[in-house]
mmCIF file of C-alpha atoms in Angstrom:
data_model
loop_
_atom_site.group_PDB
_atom_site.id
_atom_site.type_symbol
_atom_site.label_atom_id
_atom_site.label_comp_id
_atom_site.label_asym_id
_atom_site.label_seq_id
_atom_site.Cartn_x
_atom_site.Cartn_y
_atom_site.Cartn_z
ATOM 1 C CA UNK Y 1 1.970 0.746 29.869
ATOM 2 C CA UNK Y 2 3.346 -2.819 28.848
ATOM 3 C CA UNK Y 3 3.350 -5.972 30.748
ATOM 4 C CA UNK Y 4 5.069 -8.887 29.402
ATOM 5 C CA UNK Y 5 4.105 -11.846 28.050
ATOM 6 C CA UNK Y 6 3.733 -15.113 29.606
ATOM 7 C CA UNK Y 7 7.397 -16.606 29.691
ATOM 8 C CA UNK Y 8 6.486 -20.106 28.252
ATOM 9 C CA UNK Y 9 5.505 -18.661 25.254
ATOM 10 C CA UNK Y 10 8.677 -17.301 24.372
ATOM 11 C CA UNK Y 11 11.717 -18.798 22.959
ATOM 12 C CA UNK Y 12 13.902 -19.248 26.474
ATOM 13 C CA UNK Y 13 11.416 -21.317 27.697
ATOM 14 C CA UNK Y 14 11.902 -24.110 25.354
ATOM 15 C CA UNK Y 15 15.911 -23.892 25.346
ATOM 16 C CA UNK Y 16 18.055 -25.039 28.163
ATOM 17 C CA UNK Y 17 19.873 -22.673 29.720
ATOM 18 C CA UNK Y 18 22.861 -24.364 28.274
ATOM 19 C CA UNK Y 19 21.613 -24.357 24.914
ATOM 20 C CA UNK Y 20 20.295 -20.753 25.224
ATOM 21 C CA UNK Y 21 23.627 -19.321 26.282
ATOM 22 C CA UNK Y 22 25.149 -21.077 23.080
ATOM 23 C CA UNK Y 23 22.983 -18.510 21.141
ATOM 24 C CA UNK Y 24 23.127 -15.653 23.262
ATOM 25 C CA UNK Y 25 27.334 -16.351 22.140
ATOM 26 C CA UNK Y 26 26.391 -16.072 18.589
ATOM 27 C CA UNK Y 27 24.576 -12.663 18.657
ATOM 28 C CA UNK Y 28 25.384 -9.017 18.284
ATOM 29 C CA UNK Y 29 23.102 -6.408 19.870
ATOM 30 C CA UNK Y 30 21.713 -3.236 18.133
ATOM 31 C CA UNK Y 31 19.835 -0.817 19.667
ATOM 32 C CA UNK Y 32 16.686 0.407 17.639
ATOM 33 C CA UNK Y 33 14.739 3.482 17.969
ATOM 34 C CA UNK Y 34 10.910 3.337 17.627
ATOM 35 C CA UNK Y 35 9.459 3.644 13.965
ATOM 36 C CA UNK Y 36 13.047 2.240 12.737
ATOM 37 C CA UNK Y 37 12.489 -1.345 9.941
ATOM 38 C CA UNK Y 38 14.965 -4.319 10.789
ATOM 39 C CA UNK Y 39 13.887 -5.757 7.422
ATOM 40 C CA UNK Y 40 11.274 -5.554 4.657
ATOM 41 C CA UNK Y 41 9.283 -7.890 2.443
ATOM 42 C CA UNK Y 42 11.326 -9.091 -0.310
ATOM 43 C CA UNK Y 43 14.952 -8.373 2.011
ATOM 44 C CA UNK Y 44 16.989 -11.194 2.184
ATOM 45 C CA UNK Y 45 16.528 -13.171 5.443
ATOM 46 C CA UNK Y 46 20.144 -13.302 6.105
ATOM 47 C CA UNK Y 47 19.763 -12.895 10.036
ATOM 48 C CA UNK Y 48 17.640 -13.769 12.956
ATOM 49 C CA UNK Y 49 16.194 -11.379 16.202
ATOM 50 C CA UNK Y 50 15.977 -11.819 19.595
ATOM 51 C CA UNK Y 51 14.486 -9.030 21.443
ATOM 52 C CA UNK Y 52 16.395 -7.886 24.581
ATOM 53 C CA UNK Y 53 14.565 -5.073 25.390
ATOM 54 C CA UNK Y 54 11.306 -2.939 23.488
ATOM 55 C CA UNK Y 55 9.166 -4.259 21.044
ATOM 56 C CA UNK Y 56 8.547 -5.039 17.152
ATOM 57 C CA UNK Y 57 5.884 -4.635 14.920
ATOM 58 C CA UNK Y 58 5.618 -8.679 12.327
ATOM 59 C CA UNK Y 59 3.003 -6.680 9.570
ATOM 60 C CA UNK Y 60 2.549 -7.360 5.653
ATOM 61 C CA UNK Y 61 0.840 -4.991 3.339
ATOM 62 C CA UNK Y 62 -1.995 -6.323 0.959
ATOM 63 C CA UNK Y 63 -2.687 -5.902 -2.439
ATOM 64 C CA UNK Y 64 -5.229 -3.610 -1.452
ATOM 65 C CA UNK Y 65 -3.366 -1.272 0.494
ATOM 66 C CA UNK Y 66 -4.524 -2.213 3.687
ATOM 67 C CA UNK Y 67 -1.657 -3.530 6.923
ATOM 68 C CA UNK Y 68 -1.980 -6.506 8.362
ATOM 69 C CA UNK Y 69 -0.401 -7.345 11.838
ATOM 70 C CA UNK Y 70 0.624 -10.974 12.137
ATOM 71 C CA UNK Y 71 2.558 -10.459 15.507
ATOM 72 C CA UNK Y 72 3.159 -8.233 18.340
ATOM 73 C CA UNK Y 73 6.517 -9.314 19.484
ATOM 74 C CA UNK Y 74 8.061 -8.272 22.822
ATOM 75 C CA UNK Y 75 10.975 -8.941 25.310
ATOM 76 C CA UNK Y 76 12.391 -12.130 25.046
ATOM 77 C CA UNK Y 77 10.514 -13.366 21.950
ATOM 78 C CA UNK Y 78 12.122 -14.639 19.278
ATOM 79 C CA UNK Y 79 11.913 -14.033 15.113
ATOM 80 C CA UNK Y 80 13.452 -15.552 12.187
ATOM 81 C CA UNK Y 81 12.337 -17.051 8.598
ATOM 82 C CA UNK Y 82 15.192 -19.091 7.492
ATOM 83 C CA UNK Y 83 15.344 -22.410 6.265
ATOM 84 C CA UNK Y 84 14.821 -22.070 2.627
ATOM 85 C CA UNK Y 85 17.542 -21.729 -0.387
ATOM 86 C CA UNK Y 86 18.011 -17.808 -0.617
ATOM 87 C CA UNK Y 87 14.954 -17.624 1.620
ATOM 88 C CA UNK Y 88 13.691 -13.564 1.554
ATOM 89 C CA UNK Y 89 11.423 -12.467 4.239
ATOM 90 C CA UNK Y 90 8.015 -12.454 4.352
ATOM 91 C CA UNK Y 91 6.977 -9.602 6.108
ATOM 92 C CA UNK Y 92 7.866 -6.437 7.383
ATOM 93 C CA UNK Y 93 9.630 -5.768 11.088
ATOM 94 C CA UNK Y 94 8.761 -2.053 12.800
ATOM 95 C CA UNK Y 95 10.185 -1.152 15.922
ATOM 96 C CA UNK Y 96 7.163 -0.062 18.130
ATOM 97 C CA UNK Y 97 8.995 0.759 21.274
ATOM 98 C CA UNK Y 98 13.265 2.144 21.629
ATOM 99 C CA UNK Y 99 14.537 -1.552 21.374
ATOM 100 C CA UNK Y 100 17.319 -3.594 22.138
ATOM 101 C CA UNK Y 101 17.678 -6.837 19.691
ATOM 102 C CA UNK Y 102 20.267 -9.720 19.612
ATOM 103 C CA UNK Y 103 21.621 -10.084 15.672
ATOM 104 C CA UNK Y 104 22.046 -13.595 15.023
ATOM 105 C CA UNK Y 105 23.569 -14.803 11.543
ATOM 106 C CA UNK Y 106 20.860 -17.738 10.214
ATOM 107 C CA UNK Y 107 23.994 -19.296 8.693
ATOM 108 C CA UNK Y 108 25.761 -18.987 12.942
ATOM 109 C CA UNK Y 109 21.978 -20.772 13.811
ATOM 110 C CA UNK Y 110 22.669 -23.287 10.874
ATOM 111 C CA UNK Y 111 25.461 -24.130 12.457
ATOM 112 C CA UNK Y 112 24.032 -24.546 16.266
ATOM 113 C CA UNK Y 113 21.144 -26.703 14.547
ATOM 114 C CA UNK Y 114 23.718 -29.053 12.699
ATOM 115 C CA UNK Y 115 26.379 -29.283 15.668
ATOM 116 C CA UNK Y 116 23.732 -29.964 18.267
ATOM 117 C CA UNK Y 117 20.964 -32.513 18.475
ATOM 118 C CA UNK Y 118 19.605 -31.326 21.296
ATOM 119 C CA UNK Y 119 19.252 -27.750 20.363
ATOM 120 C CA UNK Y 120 17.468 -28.834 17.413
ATOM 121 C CA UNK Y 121 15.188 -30.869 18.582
ATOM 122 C CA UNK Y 122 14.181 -28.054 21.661
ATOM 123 C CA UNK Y 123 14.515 -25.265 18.831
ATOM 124 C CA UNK Y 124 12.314 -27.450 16.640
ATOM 125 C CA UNK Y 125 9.217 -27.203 19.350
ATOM 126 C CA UNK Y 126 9.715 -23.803 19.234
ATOM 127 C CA UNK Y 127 9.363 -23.324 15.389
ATOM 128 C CA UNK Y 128 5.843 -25.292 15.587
ATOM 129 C CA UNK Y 129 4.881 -23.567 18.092
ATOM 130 C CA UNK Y 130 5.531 -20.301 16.041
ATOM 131 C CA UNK Y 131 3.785 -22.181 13.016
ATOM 132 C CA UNK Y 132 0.407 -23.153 15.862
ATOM 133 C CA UNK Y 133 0.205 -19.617 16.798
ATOM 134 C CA UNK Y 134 0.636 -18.422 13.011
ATOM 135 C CA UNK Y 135 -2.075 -21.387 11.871
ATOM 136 C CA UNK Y 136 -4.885 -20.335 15.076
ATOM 137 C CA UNK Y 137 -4.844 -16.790 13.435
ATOM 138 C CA UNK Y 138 -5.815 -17.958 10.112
ATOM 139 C CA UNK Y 139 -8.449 -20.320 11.593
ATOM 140 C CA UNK Y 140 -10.739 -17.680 13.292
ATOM 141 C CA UNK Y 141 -10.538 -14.698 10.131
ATOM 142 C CA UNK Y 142 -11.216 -17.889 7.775
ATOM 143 C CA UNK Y 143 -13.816 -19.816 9.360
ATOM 144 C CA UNK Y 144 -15.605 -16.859 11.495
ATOM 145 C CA UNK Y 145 -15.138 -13.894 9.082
ATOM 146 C CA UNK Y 146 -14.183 -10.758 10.748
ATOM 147 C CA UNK Y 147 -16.260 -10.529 13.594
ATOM 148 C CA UNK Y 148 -14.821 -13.541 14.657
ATOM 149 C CA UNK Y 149 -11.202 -12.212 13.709
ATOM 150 C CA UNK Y 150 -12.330 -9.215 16.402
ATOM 151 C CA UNK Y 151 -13.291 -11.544 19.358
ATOM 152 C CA UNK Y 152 -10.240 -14.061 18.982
ATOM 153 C CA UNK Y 153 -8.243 -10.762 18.868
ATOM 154 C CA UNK Y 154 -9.798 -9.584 22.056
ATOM 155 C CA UNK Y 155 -8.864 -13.458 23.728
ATOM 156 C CA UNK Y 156 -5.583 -13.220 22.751
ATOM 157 C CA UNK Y 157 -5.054 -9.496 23.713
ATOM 158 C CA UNK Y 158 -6.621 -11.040 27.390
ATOM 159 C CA UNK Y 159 -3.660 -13.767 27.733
ATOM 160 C CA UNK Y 160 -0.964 -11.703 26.604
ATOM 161 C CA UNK Y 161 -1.742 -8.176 28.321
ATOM 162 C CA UNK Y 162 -4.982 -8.818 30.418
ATOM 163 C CA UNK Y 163 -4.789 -8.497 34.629
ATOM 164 C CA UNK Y 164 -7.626 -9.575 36.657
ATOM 165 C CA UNK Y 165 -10.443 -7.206 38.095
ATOM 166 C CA UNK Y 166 -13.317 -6.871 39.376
ATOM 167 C CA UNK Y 167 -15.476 -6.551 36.287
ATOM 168 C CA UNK Y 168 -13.230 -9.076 34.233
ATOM 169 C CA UNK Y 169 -9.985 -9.209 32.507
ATOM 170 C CA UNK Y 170 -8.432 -5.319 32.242
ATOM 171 C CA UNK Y 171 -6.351 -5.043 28.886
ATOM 172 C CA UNK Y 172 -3.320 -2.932 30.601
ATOM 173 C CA UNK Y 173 -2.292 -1.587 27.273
ATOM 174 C CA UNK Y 174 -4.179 0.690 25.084
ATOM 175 C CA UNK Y 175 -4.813 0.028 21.565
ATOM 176 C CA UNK Y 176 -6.881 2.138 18.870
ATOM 177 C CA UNK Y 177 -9.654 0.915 16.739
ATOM 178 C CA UNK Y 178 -7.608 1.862 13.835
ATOM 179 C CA UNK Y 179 -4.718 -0.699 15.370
ATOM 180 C CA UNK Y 180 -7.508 -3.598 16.259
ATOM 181 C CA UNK Y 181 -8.293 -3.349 12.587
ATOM 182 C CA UNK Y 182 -4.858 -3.696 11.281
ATOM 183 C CA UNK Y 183 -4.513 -6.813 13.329
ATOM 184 C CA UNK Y 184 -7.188 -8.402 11.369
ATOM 185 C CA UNK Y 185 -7.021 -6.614 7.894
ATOM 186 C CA UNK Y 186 -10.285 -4.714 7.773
ATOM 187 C CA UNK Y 187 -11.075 -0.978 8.527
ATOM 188 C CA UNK Y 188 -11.679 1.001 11.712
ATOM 189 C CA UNK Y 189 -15.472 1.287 10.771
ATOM 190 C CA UNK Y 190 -16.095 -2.092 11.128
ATOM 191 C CA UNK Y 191 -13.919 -3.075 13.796
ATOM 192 C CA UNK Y 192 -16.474 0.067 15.741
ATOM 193 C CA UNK Y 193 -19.663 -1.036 14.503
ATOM 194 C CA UNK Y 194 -18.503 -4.991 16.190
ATOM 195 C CA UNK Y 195 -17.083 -3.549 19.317
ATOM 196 C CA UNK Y 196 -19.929 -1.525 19.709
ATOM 197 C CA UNK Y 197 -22.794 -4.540 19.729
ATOM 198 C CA UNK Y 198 -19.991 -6.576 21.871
ATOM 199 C CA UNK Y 199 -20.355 -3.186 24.441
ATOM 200 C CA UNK Y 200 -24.232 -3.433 23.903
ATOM 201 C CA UNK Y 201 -24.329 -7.055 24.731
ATOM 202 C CA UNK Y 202 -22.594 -6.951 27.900
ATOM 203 C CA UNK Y 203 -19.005 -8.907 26.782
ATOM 204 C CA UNK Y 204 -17.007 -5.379 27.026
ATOM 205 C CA UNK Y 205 -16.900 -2.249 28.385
ATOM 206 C CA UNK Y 206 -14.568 0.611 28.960
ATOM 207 C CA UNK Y 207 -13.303 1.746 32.072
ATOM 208 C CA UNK Y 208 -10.658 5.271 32.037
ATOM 209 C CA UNK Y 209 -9.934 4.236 28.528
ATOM 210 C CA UNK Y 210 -9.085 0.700 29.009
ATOM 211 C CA UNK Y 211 -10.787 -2.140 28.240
ATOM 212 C CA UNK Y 212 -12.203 -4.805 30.095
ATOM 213 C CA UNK Y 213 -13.088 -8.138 28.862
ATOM 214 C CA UNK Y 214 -16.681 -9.170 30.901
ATOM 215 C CA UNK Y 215 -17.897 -12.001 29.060
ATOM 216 C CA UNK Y 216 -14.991 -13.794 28.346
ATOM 217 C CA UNK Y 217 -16.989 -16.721 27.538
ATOM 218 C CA UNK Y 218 -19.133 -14.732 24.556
ATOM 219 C CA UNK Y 219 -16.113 -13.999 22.939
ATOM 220 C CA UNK Y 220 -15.472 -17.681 23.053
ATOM 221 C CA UNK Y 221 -18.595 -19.111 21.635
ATOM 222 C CA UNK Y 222 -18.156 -16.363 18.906
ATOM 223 C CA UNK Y 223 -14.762 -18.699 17.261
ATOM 224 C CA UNK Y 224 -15.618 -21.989 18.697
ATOM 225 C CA UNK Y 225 -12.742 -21.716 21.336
ATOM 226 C CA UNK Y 226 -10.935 -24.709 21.159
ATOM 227 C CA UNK Y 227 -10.058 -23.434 24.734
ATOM 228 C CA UNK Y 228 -5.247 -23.682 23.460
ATOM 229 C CA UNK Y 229 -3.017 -23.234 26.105
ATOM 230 C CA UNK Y 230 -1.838 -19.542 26.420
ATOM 231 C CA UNK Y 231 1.540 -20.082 24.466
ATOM 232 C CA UNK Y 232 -1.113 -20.485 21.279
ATOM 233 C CA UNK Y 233 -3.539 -18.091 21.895
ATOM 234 C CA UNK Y 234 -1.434 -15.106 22.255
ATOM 235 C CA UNK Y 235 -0.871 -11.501 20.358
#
């Protein structure tokens, strides 16, 4: 089951609808079946995404072997890494879901950036907010190890796919310890051992294979929450 994400973190939300329907113009759409790459490390970042419909995988391999999940990107977000002289792309792009995405040139984006102030100034907001999200990740694995990696993964898994209940916040998608632990670069093992002493101290718990955020404000004192608005603290 999927639920989207909240809309003001994603990339319509900080175009006008004029501006917006200026790059909808510039795009061609692909469909994309799950477990298909739009790009890989080292490609040439030649072209920008917008997905329509479905869902991508942002990950990067390490020098040890291991994947690392930067972003879980859904309907309606937005990915690029232009800007730079032959700029190359960073990571790699999976298709997690059967996916629609909107092709856009970065040399057609150039060109709506350079012809209009005002898209570049509301596309600009965008990119840092891209860059906040990007940054907040980095904060909690560097400062609070991976334990604190685990809980700020858990918050953000809360805003972006949580609902309400009566025992806390219900995470309405499933995800496997072996998947938590790719989203923080360690192994399933550990990402166990740290769920399990969350479960024993009353923050989580499961309920028909979901689970359900209880102590919302454990996880928080964990990282230091400095309590960002949900466009930030997302997957």
């Amino acid at each position: 089951m999927t639920r989207e994400i909240h809309r003001h973190a994603q990339i319509a939300a900080y175009l006008s609808e004029t501006n917006f329907s200026l790059m909808e113009r510039k795009m061609t759409t692909e469909s994309k079946e799950t477990g298909m790459h739009l790009f890989w490390e080292g490609d040439p970042a030649a072209n920008c995404y917008y997905i329509k419909k479905g869902g991508l995988k942002i990950y990067k391999i390490t020098e040890d072997g291991q994947e690392l999940i930067l972003h879980l990107l859904q309907a309606g977000d937005f990915y690029t890494e232009f800007g730079a002289v032959d700029a190359r792309f960073s990571y790699n792009a999976e298709v997690t879901a059967d996916s629609v995405i909107g092709v856009i040139p970065a040399t057609a984006l150039e060109e709506l950036i350079s012809s209009r102030g005002d898209f570049a100034i509301e596309f600009m907001k965008w990119m840092g907010l891209m860059h906040r999200t990007t940054q907040s990740k980095f904060r909690d694995l560097m400062l609070f190890g991976k334990s604190g990696a685990i809980a700020s993964t858990l918050i953000r898994m809360g805003n972006t796919y949580g609902e309400p209940c009566e025992s806390g916040i219900r995470l309405q998608v499933k995800f496997t310890k072996t998947e938590l632990a790719h989203m923080i670069g360690t192994t399933r093992e550990g990402v166990s051992r740290t769920l399990s002493a969350y479960q024993d101290r009353g923050a989580i718990a499961y309920e028909d294979g979901y689970l359900i955020i209880r102590d919302l404000a454990y996880l928080r004192s964990i990282v230091q929450c400095p309590d960002c608005p949900p466009d930030i603290c997302r997957m």
